[in-house]
XYZ file of C-alpha atoms in Angstrom:
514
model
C 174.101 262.961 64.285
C 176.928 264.659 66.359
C 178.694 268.151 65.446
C 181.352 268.499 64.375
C 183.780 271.138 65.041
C 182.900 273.238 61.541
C 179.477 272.959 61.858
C 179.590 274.879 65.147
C 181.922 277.237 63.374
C 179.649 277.907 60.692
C 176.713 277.993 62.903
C 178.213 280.311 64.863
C 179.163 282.677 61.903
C 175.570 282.611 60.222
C 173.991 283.482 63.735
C 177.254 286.353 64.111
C 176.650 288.152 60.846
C 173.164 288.797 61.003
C 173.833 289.982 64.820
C 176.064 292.137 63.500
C 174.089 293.580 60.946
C 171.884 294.994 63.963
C 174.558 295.922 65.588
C 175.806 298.291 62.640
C 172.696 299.722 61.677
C 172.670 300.637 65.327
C 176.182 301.759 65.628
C 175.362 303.337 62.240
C 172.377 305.289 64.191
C 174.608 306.247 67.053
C 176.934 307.682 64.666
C 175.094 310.377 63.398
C 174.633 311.628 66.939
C 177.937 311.107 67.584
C 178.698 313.488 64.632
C 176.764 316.004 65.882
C 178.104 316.284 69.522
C 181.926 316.335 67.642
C 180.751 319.302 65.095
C 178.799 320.887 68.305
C 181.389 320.616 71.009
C 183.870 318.213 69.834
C 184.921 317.758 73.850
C 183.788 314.589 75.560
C 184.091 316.846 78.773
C 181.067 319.072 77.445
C 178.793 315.721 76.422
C 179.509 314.455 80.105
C 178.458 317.923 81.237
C 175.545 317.626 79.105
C 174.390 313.996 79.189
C 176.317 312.922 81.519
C 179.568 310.030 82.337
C 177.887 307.051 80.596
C 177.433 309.425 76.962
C 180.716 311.273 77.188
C 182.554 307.991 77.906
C 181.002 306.990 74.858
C 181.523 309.435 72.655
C 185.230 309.269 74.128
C 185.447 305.075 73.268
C 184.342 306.049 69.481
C 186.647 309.057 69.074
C 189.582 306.768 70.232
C 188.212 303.909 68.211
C 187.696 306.227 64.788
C 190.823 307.608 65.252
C 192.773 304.539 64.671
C 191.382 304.593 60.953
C 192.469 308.055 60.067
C 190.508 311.625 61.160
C 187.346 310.441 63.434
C 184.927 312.171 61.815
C 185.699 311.445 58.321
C 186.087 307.567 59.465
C 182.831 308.001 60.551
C 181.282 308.589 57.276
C 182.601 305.125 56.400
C 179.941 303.729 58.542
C 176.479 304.543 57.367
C 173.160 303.331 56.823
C 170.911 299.775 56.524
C 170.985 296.735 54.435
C 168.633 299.212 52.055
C 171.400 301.297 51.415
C 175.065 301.391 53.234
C 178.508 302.542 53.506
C 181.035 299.659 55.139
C 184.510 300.491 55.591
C 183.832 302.528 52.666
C 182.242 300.310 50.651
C 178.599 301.714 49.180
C 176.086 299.139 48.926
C 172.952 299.430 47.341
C 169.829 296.502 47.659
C 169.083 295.476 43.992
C 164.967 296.288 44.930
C 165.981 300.201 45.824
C 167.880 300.786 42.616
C 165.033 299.343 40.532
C 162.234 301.053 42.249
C 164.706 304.489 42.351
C 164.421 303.906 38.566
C 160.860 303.179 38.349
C 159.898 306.309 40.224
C 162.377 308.888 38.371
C 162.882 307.744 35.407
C 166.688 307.790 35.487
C 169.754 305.477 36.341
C 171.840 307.133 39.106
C 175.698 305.439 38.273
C 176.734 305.536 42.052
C 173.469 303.175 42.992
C 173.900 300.933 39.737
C 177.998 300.562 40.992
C 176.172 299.883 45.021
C 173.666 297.649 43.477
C 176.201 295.614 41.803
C 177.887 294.577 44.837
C 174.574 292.282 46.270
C 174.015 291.438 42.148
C 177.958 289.694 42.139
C 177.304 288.440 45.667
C 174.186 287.220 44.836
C 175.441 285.218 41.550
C 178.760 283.832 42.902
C 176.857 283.178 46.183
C 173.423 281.960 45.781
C 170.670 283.556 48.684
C 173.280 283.842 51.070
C 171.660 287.767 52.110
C 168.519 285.657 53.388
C 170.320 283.136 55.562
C 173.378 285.242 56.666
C 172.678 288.864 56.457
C 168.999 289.641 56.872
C 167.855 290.033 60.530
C 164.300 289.692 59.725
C 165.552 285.719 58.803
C 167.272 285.755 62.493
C 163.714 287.182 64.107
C 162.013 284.281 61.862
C 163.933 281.340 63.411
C 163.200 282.764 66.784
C 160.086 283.188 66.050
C 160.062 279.368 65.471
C 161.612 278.547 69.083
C 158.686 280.493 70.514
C 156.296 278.165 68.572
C 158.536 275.243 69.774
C 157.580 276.440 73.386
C 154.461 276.217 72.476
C 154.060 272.922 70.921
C 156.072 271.822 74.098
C 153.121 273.427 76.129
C 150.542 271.229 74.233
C 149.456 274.031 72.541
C 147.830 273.337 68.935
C 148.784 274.758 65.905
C 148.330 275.032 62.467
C 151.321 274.620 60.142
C 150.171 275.832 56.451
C 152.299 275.366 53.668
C 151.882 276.557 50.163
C 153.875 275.797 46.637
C 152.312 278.534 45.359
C 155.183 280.988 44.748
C 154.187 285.030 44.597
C 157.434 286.301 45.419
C 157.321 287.960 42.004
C 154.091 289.251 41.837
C 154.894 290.956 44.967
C 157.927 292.443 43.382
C 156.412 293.716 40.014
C 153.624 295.338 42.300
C 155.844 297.140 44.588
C 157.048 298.566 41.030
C 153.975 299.440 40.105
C 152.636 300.922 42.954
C 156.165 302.535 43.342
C 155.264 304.921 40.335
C 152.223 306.597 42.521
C 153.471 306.014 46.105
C 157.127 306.258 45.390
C 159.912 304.118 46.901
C 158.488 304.202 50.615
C 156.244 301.726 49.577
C 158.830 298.998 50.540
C 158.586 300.046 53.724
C 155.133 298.042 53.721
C 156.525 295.364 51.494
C 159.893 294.070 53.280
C 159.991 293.397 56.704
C 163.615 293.539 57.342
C 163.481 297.278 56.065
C 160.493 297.920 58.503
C 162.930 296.269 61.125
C 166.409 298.285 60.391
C 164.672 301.392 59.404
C 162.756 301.367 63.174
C 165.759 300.911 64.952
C 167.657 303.593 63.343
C 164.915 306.427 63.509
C 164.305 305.257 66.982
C 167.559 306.219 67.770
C 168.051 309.253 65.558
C 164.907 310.870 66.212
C 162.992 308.644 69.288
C 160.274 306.997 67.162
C 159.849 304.902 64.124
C 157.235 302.274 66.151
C 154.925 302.107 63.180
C 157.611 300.896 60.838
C 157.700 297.586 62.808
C 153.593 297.116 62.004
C 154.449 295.220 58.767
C 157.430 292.794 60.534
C 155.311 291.933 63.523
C 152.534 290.786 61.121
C 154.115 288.702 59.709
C 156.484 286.871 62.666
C 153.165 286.521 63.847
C 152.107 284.634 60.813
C 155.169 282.776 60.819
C 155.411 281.568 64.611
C 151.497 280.607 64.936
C 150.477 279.446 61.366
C 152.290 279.284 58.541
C 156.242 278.865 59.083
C 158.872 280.032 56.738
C 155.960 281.160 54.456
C 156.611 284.600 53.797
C 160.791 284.331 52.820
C 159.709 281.461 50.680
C 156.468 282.177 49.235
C 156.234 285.918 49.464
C 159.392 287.633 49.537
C 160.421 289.614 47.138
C 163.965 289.757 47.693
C 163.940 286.379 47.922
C 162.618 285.619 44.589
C 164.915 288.568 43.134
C 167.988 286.444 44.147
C 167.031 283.096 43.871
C 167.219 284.333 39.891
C 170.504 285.623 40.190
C 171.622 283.117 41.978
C 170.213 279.890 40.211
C 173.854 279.191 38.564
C 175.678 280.063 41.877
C 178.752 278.872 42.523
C 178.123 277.608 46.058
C 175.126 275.151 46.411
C 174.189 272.632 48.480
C 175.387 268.909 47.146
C 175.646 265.509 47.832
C 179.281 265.108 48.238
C 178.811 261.484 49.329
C 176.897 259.011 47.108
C 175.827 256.671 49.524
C 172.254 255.849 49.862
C 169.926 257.096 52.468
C 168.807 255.149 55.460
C 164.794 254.245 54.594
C 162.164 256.960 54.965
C 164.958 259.579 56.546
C 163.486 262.669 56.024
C 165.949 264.722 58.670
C 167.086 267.124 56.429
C 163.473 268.151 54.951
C 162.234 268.107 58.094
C 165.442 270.669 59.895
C 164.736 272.597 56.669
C 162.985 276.061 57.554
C 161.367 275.798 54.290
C 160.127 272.043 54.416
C 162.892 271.429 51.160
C 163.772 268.321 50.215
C 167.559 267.982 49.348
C 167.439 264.094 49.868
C 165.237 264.039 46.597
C 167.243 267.076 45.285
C 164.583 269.706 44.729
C 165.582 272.510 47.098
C 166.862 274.572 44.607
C 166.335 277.573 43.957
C 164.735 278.229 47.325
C 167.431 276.900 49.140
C 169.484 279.882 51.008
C 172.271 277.853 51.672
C 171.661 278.043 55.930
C 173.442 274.740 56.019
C 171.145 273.835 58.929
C 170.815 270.041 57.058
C 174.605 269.784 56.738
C 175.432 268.215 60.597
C 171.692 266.782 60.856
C 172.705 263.950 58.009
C 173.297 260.700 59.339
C 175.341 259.818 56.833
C 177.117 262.785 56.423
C 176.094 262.974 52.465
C 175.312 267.000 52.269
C 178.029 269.672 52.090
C 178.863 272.876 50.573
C 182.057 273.758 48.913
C 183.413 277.567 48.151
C 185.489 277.597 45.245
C 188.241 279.813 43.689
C 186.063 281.684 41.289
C 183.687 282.759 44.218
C 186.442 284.842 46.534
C 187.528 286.242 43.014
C 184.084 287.670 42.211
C 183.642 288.806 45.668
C 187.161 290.602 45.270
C 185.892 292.086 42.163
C 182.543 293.264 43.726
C 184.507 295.434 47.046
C 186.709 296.939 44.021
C 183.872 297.617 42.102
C 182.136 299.595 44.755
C 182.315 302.771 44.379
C 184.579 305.878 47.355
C 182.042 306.816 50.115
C 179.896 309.780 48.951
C 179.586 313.138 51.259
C 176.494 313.625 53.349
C 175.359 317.271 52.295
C 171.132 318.926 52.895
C 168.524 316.562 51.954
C 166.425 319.465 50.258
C 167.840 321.998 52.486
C 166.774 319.977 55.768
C 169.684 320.028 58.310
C 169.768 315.943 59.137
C 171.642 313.521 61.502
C 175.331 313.213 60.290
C 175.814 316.187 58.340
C 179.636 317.929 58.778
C 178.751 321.214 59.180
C 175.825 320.589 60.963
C 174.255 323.698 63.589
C 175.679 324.195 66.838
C 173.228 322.200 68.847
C 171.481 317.875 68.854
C 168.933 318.079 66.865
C 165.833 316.691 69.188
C 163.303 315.753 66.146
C 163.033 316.105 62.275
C 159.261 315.916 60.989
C 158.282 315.726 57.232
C 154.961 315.625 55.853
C 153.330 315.237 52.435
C 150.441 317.313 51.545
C 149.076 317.168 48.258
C 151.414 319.192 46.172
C 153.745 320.217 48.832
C 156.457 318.449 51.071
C 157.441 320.197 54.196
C 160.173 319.023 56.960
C 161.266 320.671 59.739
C 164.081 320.070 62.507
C 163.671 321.323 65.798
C 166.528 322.070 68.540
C 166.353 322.576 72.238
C 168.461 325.531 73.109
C 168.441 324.422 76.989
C 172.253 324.808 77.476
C 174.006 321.905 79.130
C 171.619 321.448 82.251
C 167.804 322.255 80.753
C 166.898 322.897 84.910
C 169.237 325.692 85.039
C 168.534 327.194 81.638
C 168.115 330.734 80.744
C 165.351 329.649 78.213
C 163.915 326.338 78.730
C 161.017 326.401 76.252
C 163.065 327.675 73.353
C 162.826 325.670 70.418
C 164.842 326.177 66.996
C 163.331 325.966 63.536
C 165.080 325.103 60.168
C 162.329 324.445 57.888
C 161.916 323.665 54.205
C 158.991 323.588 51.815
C 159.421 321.612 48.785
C 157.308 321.597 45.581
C 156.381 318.090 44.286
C 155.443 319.393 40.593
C 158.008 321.361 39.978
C 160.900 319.160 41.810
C 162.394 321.803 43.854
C 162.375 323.885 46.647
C 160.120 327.089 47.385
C 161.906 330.015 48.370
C 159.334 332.439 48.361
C 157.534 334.469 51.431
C 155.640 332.212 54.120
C 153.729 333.310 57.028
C 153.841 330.666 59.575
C 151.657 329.505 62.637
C 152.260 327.535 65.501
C 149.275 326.618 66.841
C 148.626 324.072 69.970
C 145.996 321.326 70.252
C 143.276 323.091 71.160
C 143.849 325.015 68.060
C 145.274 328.375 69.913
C 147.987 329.959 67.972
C 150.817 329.874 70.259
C 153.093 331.725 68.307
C 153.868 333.410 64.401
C 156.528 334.827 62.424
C 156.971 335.662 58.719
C 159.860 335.315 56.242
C 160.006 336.966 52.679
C 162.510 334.518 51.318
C 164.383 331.573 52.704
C 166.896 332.683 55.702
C 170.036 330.409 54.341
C 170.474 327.962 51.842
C 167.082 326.765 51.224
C 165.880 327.293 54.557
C 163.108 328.951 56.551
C 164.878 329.340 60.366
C 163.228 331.000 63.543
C 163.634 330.313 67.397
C 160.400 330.338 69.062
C 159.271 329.889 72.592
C 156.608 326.975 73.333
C 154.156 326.711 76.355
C 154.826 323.606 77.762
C 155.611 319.559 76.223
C 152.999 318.542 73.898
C 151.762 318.083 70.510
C 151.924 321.228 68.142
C 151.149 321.856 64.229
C 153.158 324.391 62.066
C 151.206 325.778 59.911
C 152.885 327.396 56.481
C 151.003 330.007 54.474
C 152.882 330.288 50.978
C 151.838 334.332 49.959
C 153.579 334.371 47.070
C 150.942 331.973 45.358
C 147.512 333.063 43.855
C 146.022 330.662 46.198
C 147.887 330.997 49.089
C 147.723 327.022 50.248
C 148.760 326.422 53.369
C 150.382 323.083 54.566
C 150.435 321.654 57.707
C 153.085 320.166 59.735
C 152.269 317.495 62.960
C 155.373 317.900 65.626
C 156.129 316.816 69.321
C 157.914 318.938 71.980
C 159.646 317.261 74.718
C 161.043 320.347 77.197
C 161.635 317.749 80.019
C 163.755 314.953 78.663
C 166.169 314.344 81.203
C 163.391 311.954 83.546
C 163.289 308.246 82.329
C 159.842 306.636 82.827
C 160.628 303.505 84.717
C 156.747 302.920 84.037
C 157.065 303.087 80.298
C 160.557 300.766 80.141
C 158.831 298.221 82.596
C 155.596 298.065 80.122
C 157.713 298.108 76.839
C 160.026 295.481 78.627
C 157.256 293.194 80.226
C 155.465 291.366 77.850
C 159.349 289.895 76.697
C 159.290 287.995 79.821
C 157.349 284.981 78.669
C 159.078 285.012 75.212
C 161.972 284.318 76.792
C 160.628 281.568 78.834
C 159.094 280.031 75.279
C 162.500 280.407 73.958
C 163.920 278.269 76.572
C 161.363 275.694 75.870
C 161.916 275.550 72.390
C 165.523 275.107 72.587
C 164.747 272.182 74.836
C 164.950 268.219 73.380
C 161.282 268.127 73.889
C 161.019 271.532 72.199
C 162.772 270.801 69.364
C 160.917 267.015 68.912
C 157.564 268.160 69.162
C 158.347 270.444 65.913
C 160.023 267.655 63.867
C 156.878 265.445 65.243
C 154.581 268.340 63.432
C 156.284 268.893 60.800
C 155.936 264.613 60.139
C 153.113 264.620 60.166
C 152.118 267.845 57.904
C 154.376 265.557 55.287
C 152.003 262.708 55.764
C 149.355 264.817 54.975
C 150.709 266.125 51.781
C 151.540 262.078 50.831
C 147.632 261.681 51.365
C 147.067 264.116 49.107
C 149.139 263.389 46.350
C 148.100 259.711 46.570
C 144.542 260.549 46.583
């Protein structure tokens, strides 16, 4: 069947949005140490000076562009976060999963994340799944996912293609609730892929790793590209299930628009279908996400979707029902990415660890001045550190003697506070050896049992080198991705999956025959 001009259009804006959403959560990333140059030096002469042309034109660019929406920094603030939990053009937004395991875990109903929350609920309801087809990037990673399988089948290379009615979607969801109550709500992080997948790129950019969030999401492409595809958003996601519910009376559905019948044995649209639905026989509700990918494939043109009046007035009412931006202030005392009156230098790396009773983060600053060969003190490192009691729910202020100590367990330096320096604070400036791995070690004195509490960091004194060795490796193995891409995308590509996907429907006749 041949495109028309709309269904490039829409095609085009599916593939756009979900682009984009990686692009904000980047930009979002960028921002915070954007805010921290302006508070620091607010002079895009002193970032060039310091990072050189390529960052200070940058920070420039988004100075000029904030600016045109009121005070830069403030307009900044407008642009926060992840599909988890984000601020668009002012607009807090909330996922539906994070306000109900916030709830689970503390017991209470926070009004700004119900008001956030509500925004994906009306979306959701007026809308149908439209998050999984147009907004979530792990979706966009799925599909080409499936173009590197395509380049495989196009190689001749077997594979299996599993499918499963059996829906756990919620299961999954009521145990992430229930294991929310022990583990609390970074248990998602292990549940939802596209969280692993935003949350990596943003704390690879604010604080250079975040390469074990992406475990959980490369499982499971995996899974999807070699054995089982689409299972996992259609058989295991929770989010998934979560608004196919809301969403089973949505306004906007797939239909039959035209009534005449379909050619004999045409199973295009089932067989286009990432999910192996059948709209033909109308059962592809309430998985259906409402991709459209069946709408040009029709021969006879019988599928369509249709946005009516009542949906842009509940989407209306959803942006007005948002709640204003809220104002970044200490996450227990810990001075993070983004904050306004932030400390007069980039923070490097921000480490927090649970032990047992005890939480205890740290962020560390280079004070290298603006060329760290030149410096006065190269090897000085900053300290703002926090201990936080998990029992009581709130910070200890009391007197700590601390350790540094290096990897072969040599105490490299020490220092001792009575109380908390500022706020809620413990701050030193220490000098460190060399680049390596360190542990910070926190006596609390003013306890019968003194525990101590250990805290896992990495200095980097010499970051201005790039490891052409390291980008080549991490770059590398993408090479013949790409090429399986191309091979997918070909005719031959794309037949050999609607051949396998045939014939995993002839199996399933056999089996309900037999």
């Amino acid at each position: 069947m041949r495109w028309r001009k709309r269904d490039y259009v829409a095609a085009g804006v599916r593939h756009a949005l979900r682009v984009g959403v990686l692009l904000f959560v980047t930009y979002a990333a960028f921002g915070g140490v954007w805010r921290n140059y302006k508070v620091a030096h607010n002079s895009a002469r002193l970032v060039s000076l310091m990072e050189g042309d390529r960052w200070g034109s940058a920070y420039a660019a988004n100075e000029q562009l904030l600016s045109t929406l009121g005070e830069p920094y403030r307009a900044s603030l407008d642009f926060l976060g992840m599909p988890w939990s984000a601020t668009v053009l002012g607009v807090n937004t909330t996922d539906p999963i994070l306000n109900l395991a916030h709830i689970v875990a503390t017991g209470s109903l926070q009004l700004t994340m119900l008001l956030g929350s509500l925004v994906a609920i009306l979306l959701a309801v007026a809308l149908g799944k439209l998050f999984c087809s147009y907004l979530c990037p792990m979706r966009l990673l799925f599909e080409i996912g499936q173009l590197i399988r395509g380049g495989l089948l196009w190689l001749e290379t077997p594979l299996p293609n599993l499918r499963s009615k059996t829906k756990l979607g919620g299961w999954v969801l009521l145990g992430g609730l229930l294991a929310t109550l022990t583990a609390g709500t970074g248990v998602w992080f292990l549940i939802l892929p596209y969280l692993g997948v935003t949350s990596a790129i943003f704390v690879a950019i604010t604080a250079g790793a975040g390469a074990g969030l992406l475990v959980i999401p490369i499982l499971w492409w995996w899974v999807d590209v070699l054995v089982a595809p689409g299972f996992f958003c259609r058989n295991i996601c929770p989010q998934g299930f979560l608004l196919g519910l809301l969403g089973r009376a949505s306004l906007l559905k797939l239909r039959t628009v035209r009534q005449t019948p379909c050619p004999s044995g045409c199973r295009t649209c089932q067989l286009v279908c990432p999910y192996g639905l059948n709209p033909r026989e109308g059962t592809h509700t309430p998985d259906c996400d409402n991709c459209g990918r069946c709408v040009p494939i029709c021969p006879k043109r019988k599928l369509g979707r249709r946005v009516r009046l009542p949906v842009i007035a509940s989407s209306l009412a959803a942006l007005l029902l948002a709640p204003a931006a809220a104002l970044a202030h200490h996450n227990k005392g810990l001075p993070h990415y983004g904050y306004y009156e932030n400390y007069p230098q980039v923070p490097v790396e921000e480490n927090i660890v649970v032990d047992g009773r005890w939480e205890m983060g740290a962020t560390l600053f280079n004070f290298q001045g603006l060329d760290r060969r030149t410096a006065d003190t190269p090897n000085d490192v900053k300290f703002f550190i926090y201990v936080y009691d998990l029992e009581l729910d709130g910070n200890y202020q009391g007197a700590i003697d601390f350790e540094i100590v290096d990897e072969s367990g040599e105490v490299v330096s020490s220092f001792s506070r009575a109380r908390v320096d500022e706020e809620l604070l413990y701050s030193t400036r220490e000098t460190l050896p060399a680049t390596g791995d360190y542990e910070l070690v926190a006596h609390l004195v003013d306890l019968d049992d003194a525990p101590e509490v250990h805290l896992s960091f990495h200095v980097d004194l010499n970051q201005d080198a790039v490891s052409w060795l390291l980008l080549l490796a991490l770059t590398g193995p993408l090479v013949p991705l790409f090429i399986l891409v191309a091979l997918g995308r070909t005719r031959r590509g794309r037949s050999k999956r609607m051949k396998e996907q045939l014939a995993e429907l002839a199996d399933v006749a056999e089996e309900s025959l037999a």
